[in-house]
């Protein structure tokens, strides 16, 4: 409750004090012996005035309490949305294997029964004359055969060197060199094979020499040469000067 004002509080206290004083005076007067009352005096009269207490102040209604503060809700934590779930890939339709064609049965060949041929009359065979055996060739002297081989090798070398063509790369690089080759030649003059014995050190020169050998036509062997394939070694020189 709110405290009373200071003026209102002092008034009841003063009233109570006055009542107490008046009661004390009455008691004292009653207890005193009676004195002769003089004739000429009027009797004293003590008046006691009873005052009604002031009305009690109306209680002041208490002020309404302020409403309790609303609870502050903590902010909700930011939860990122879940990542989208990727859709499973659509199944690739597997092509059905084509049915294998059923081979049609081949028609069986129709066998026509022909009449058996009549036997031909047997002709009397006349004996053929037997050709005489050719005489064996006489062996060629070694010196003659060696001279024939050297002459053939010279013709082979001249033919290959004449068919040799200088590539443009060799001309641009100003290359030069000698390539040694081994040629395998049959008695008919056919080239059976060729290989490099010693390289010139420049692959373009070696390739040009091999190409010249494969492009050359060689003559058949002479009568004084052996009747089996031979190997001829030649040196092909290539210059750009």
Short mmCIF file of C-alpha atoms in Angstrom, two decimals:
data_model
loop_
_atom_site.label_atom_id
_atom_site.label_comp_id
_atom_site.label_asym_id
_atom_site.label_seq_id
_atom_site.Cartn_x
_atom_site.Cartn_y
_atom_site.Cartn_z
CA UNK A 1 0.00 0.00 0.00
CA UNK A 2 1.03 3.60 -0.58
CA UNK A 3 1.95 5.59 2.63
CA UNK A 4 -0.67 8.14 3.92
CA UNK A 5 0.01 11.82 3.56
CA UNK A 6 1.64 13.51 6.51
CA UNK A 7 -1.44 15.75 7.32
CA UNK A 8 -3.82 12.82 7.55
CA UNK A 9 -1.54 10.90 9.92
CA UNK A 10 -1.18 13.77 12.50
CA UNK A 11 -4.91 14.38 12.89
CA UNK A 12 -5.84 11.01 14.52
CA UNK A 13 -2.82 11.24 16.79
CA UNK A 14 -3.92 14.68 18.09
CA UNK A 15 -7.45 13.45 18.65
CA UNK A 16 -6.32 10.48 20.68
CA UNK A 17 -4.03 12.67 22.75
CA UNK A 18 -6.90 15.10 23.53
CA UNK A 19 -9.13 12.24 24.64
CA UNK A 20 -6.44 10.90 26.93
CA UNK A 21 -5.95 14.35 28.53
CA UNK A 22 -9.67 14.81 29.10
CA UNK A 23 -10.01 11.35 30.67
CA UNK A 24 -7.12 12.07 33.00
CA UNK A 25 -8.72 15.35 34.06
CA UNK A 26 -12.06 13.66 34.75
CA UNK A 27 -10.37 11.03 36.87
CA UNK A 28 -8.51 13.66 38.84
CA UNK A 29 -11.64 15.69 39.45
CA UNK A 30 -13.58 12.66 40.58
CA UNK A 31 -10.89 11.63 43.00
CA UNK A 32 -10.60 15.03 44.70
CA UNK A 33 -12.68 15.71 47.93
CA UNK A 34 -15.61 17.96 47.46
CA UNK A 35 -14.94 21.58 48.36
CA UNK A 36 -17.57 23.90 49.67
CA UNK A 37 -19.08 25.61 46.82
CA UNK A 38 -19.13 29.29 47.22
CA UNK A 39 -22.54 30.74 46.79
CA UNK A 40 -21.54 33.44 44.54
CA UNK A 41 -19.75 31.23 41.96
CA UNK A 42 -21.26 29.25 39.18
CA UNK A 43 -20.36 25.54 38.99
CA UNK A 44 -17.67 24.61 36.54
CA UNK A 45 -18.80 22.43 33.74
CA UNK A 46 -16.31 20.40 31.83
CA UNK A 47 -17.40 19.53 28.38
CA UNK A 48 -16.10 16.52 26.64
CA UNK A 49 -16.73 16.61 22.96
CA UNK A 50 -16.64 13.32 21.23
CA UNK A 51 -15.61 13.83 17.66
CA UNK A 52 -16.28 11.19 15.10
CA UNK A 53 -13.13 9.88 13.55
CA UNK A 54 -12.60 10.97 10.05
CA UNK A 55 -13.61 8.50 7.40
CA UNK A 56 -10.98 6.05 6.53
CA UNK A 57 -9.40 6.78 3.23
CA UNK A 58 -10.42 4.55 0.46
CA UNK A 59 -7.75 2.04 -0.31
CA UNK A 60 -5.93 2.95 -3.38
CA UNK A 61 -6.22 0.06 -5.82
CA UNK A 62 -2.82 -1.35 -6.58
CA UNK A 63 -1.41 -0.53 -9.89
CA UNK A 64 -1.73 -3.36 -12.33
CA UNK A 65 1.47 -5.27 -12.65
CA UNK A 66 3.11 -4.97 -16.01
CA UNK A 67 2.58 -8.01 -18.17
CA UNK A 68 5.43 -10.46 -17.95
CA UNK A 69 7.84 -10.12 -20.82
CA UNK A 70 7.24 -12.49 -23.60
CA UNK A 71 9.87 -15.16 -23.82
CA UNK A 72 12.28 -14.38 -26.56
CA UNK A 73 12.58 -17.35 -28.77
CA UNK A 74 16.13 -18.03 -29.94
CA UNK A 75 16.54 -17.75 -33.67
CA UNK A 76 16.23 -21.00 -35.42
CA UNK A 77 19.52 -22.25 -36.80
CA UNK A 78 19.76 -22.04 -40.56
CA UNK A 79 19.63 -25.56 -41.81
CA UNK A 80 20.63 -25.77 -45.47
CA UNK A 81 18.18 -27.71 -47.57
CA UNK A 82 19.30 -31.24 -48.33
CA UNK A 83 21.00 -31.63 -51.69
CA UNK A 84 18.73 -32.96 -54.39
CA UNK A 85 18.96 -36.67 -54.79
CA UNK A 86 20.11 -37.40 -58.34
CA UNK A 87 17.73 -39.48 -60.29
CA UNK A 88 19.04 -42.87 -61.24
CA UNK A 89 19.93 -43.09 -64.92
CA UNK A 90 17.34 -44.64 -67.06
CA UNK A 91 18.23 -48.16 -68.04
CA UNK A 92 19.54 -48.37 -71.54
CA UNK A 93 17.45 -50.84 -73.44
CA UNK A 94 19.55 -53.74 -74.50
CA UNK A 95 18.91 -54.50 -78.13
CA UNK A 96 17.54 -57.92 -78.57
CA UNK A 97 19.70 -60.12 -80.72
CA UNK A 98 18.27 -60.67 -84.10
CA UNK A 99 17.20 -64.21 -84.67
CA UNK A 100 19.65 -66.08 -86.77
CA UNK A 101 18.21 -66.94 -90.12
CA UNK A 102 17.48 -70.57 -90.38
CA UNK A 103 19.31 -71.86 -93.43
CA UNK A 104 16.98 -73.34 -95.90
CA UNK A 105 17.72 -76.92 -96.71
CA UNK A 106 19.38 -77.18 -100.04
CA UNK A 107 17.46 -79.22 -102.49
CA UNK A 108 19.06 -82.52 -103.13
CA UNK A 109 20.47 -82.78 -106.58
CA UNK A 110 18.39 -84.87 -108.86
CA UNK A 111 20.44 -87.72 -110.16
CA UNK A 112 19.56 -88.62 -113.69
CA UNK A 113 20.40 -92.16 -114.48
CA UNK A 114 22.16 -92.08 -117.76
CA UNK A 115 22.76 -95.20 -119.70
CA UNK A 116 26.25 -96.51 -119.35
CA UNK A 117 28.43 -95.40 -122.24
CA UNK A 118 29.37 -98.00 -124.67
CA UNK A 119 32.94 -99.16 -124.45
CA UNK A 120 35.14 -97.57 -127.05
CA UNK A 121 37.23 -99.83 -129.16
CA UNK A 122 40.74 -100.06 -127.80
CA UNK A 123 43.18 -98.51 -130.21
CA UNK A 124 46.49 -100.10 -130.57
CA UNK A 125 49.10 -97.79 -129.06
CA UNK A 126 52.08 -97.16 -131.25
CA UNK A 127 55.25 -96.90 -129.16
CA UNK A 128 56.74 -93.40 -129.23
CA UNK A 129 60.34 -92.98 -130.11
CA UNK A 130 62.49 -92.34 -127.05
CA UNK A 131 64.40 -89.04 -127.26
CA UNK A 132 68.07 -89.42 -126.79
CA UNK A 133 69.44 -88.22 -123.46
CA UNK A 134 71.16 -84.84 -123.89
CA UNK A 135 74.80 -84.93 -123.16
CA UNK A 136 75.82 -83.59 -119.77
CA UNK A 137 77.32 -80.12 -119.98
CA UNK A 138 80.95 -80.14 -119.63
CA UNK A 139 82.27 -78.32 -116.56
CA UNK A 140 83.33 -74.75 -117.24
CA UNK A 141 86.86 -74.00 -116.22
CA UNK A 142 87.07 -72.00 -112.98
CA UNK A 143 88.92 -69.14 -114.59
CA UNK A 144 86.29 -68.78 -117.30
CA UNK A 145 83.43 -68.87 -114.74
CA UNK A 146 85.17 -66.32 -112.50
CA UNK A 147 85.60 -63.94 -115.42
CA UNK A 148 81.93 -64.37 -116.33
CA UNK A 149 80.85 -63.60 -112.73
CA UNK A 150 82.97 -60.46 -112.61
CA UNK A 151 81.54 -59.28 -115.90
CA UNK A 152 77.97 -59.94 -114.70
CA UNK A 153 78.60 -58.10 -111.42
CA UNK A 154 79.91 -55.13 -113.40
CA UNK A 155 76.78 -55.05 -115.55
CA UNK A 156 74.58 -55.26 -112.43
CA UNK A 157 76.44 -52.37 -110.78
CA UNK A 158 76.18 -50.22 -113.91
CA UNK A 159 72.45 -50.92 -114.26
CA UNK A 160 71.68 -50.03 -110.61
CA UNK A 161 73.84 -46.91 -110.68
CA UNK A 162 72.05 -45.81 -113.84
CA UNK A 163 68.60 -46.22 -112.25
CA UNK A 164 69.63 -44.31 -109.09
CA UNK A 165 67.49 -41.21 -108.44
CA UNK A 166 68.56 -38.52 -105.95
CA UNK A 167 65.71 -37.66 -103.52
CA UNK A 168 64.79 -34.01 -102.95
CA UNK A 169 65.71 -34.26 -99.25
CA UNK A 170 69.22 -35.40 -100.17
CA UNK A 171 69.54 -32.43 -102.53
CA UNK A 172 68.32 -29.96 -99.91
CA UNK A 173 70.68 -31.29 -97.24
CA UNK A 174 73.58 -31.70 -99.70
CA UNK A 175 74.17 -35.29 -98.56
CA UNK A 176 76.59 -37.76 -100.13
CA UNK A 177 77.75 -41.26 -99.28
CA UNK A 178 78.32 -44.87 -100.35
CA UNK A 179 75.94 -47.74 -99.55
CA UNK A 180 77.16 -51.33 -99.88
CA UNK A 181 74.43 -53.83 -100.88
CA UNK A 182 74.17 -57.60 -101.29
CA UNK A 183 71.91 -58.78 -104.15
CA UNK A 184 70.57 -62.33 -104.47
CA UNK A 185 69.88 -63.04 -108.17
CA UNK A 186 68.44 -66.18 -109.82
CA UNK A 187 69.83 -67.59 -113.12
CA UNK A 188 66.81 -66.08 -114.91
CA UNK A 189 67.86 -62.60 -113.75
CA UNK A 190 65.07 -62.33 -111.15
CA UNK A 191 65.94 -60.43 -107.96
CA UNK A 192 65.41 -62.75 -105.00
CA UNK A 193 66.44 -60.31 -102.26
CA UNK A 194 68.57 -57.30 -101.31
CA UNK A 195 70.10 -56.19 -98.00
CA UNK A 196 72.40 -53.41 -96.74
CA UNK A 197 75.89 -54.63 -95.88
CA UNK A 198 77.23 -51.23 -94.82
CA UNK A 199 75.13 -48.08 -94.44
CA UNK A 200 76.20 -44.72 -95.79
CA UNK A 201 75.26 -43.09 -92.48
CA UNK A 202 72.37 -41.23 -94.12
CA UNK A 203 69.08 -43.15 -94.23
CA UNK A 204 67.81 -41.18 -97.29
CA UNK A 205 70.84 -42.36 -99.31
CA UNK A 206 70.34 -45.99 -98.22
CA UNK A 207 66.67 -45.87 -99.17
CA UNK A 208 67.51 -44.40 -102.58
CA UNK A 209 70.04 -47.20 -103.25
CA UNK A 210 67.53 -49.92 -102.30
CA UNK A 211 64.86 -48.33 -104.50
CA UNK A 212 67.27 -48.28 -107.47
CA UNK A 213 68.03 -52.02 -107.02
CA UNK A 214 64.34 -52.96 -106.94
CA UNK A 215 63.64 -50.88 -110.06
CA UNK A 216 66.43 -52.48 -112.16
CA UNK A 217 65.87 -55.44 -114.56
CA UNK A 218 68.84 -57.81 -114.57
CA UNK A 219 69.87 -60.00 -117.55
CA UNK A 220 69.83 -63.80 -117.29
CA UNK A 221 73.03 -65.71 -116.66
CA UNK A 222 75.31 -66.61 -119.53
CA UNK A 223 76.31 -70.15 -120.50
CA UNK A 224 79.58 -69.94 -118.61
CA UNK A 225 77.89 -68.90 -115.34
CA UNK A 226 76.62 -71.28 -112.64
CA UNK A 227 73.09 -72.68 -112.85
CA UNK A 228 72.12 -71.62 -109.31
CA UNK A 229 71.42 -68.25 -107.63
CA UNK A 230 74.43 -66.08 -106.87
CA UNK A 231 75.08 -63.16 -104.51
CA UNK A 232 76.51 -59.99 -106.01
CA UNK A 233 78.01 -57.29 -103.74
CA UNK A 234 77.94 -53.76 -105.16
CA UNK A 235 78.69 -50.26 -103.82
CA UNK A 236 76.27 -47.46 -104.78
CA UNK A 237 77.66 -43.93 -104.54
CA UNK A 238 75.33 -40.96 -104.28
CA UNK A 239 76.49 -37.37 -104.67
CA UNK A 240 74.56 -34.12 -104.89
CA UNK A 241 77.46 -32.02 -106.27
#
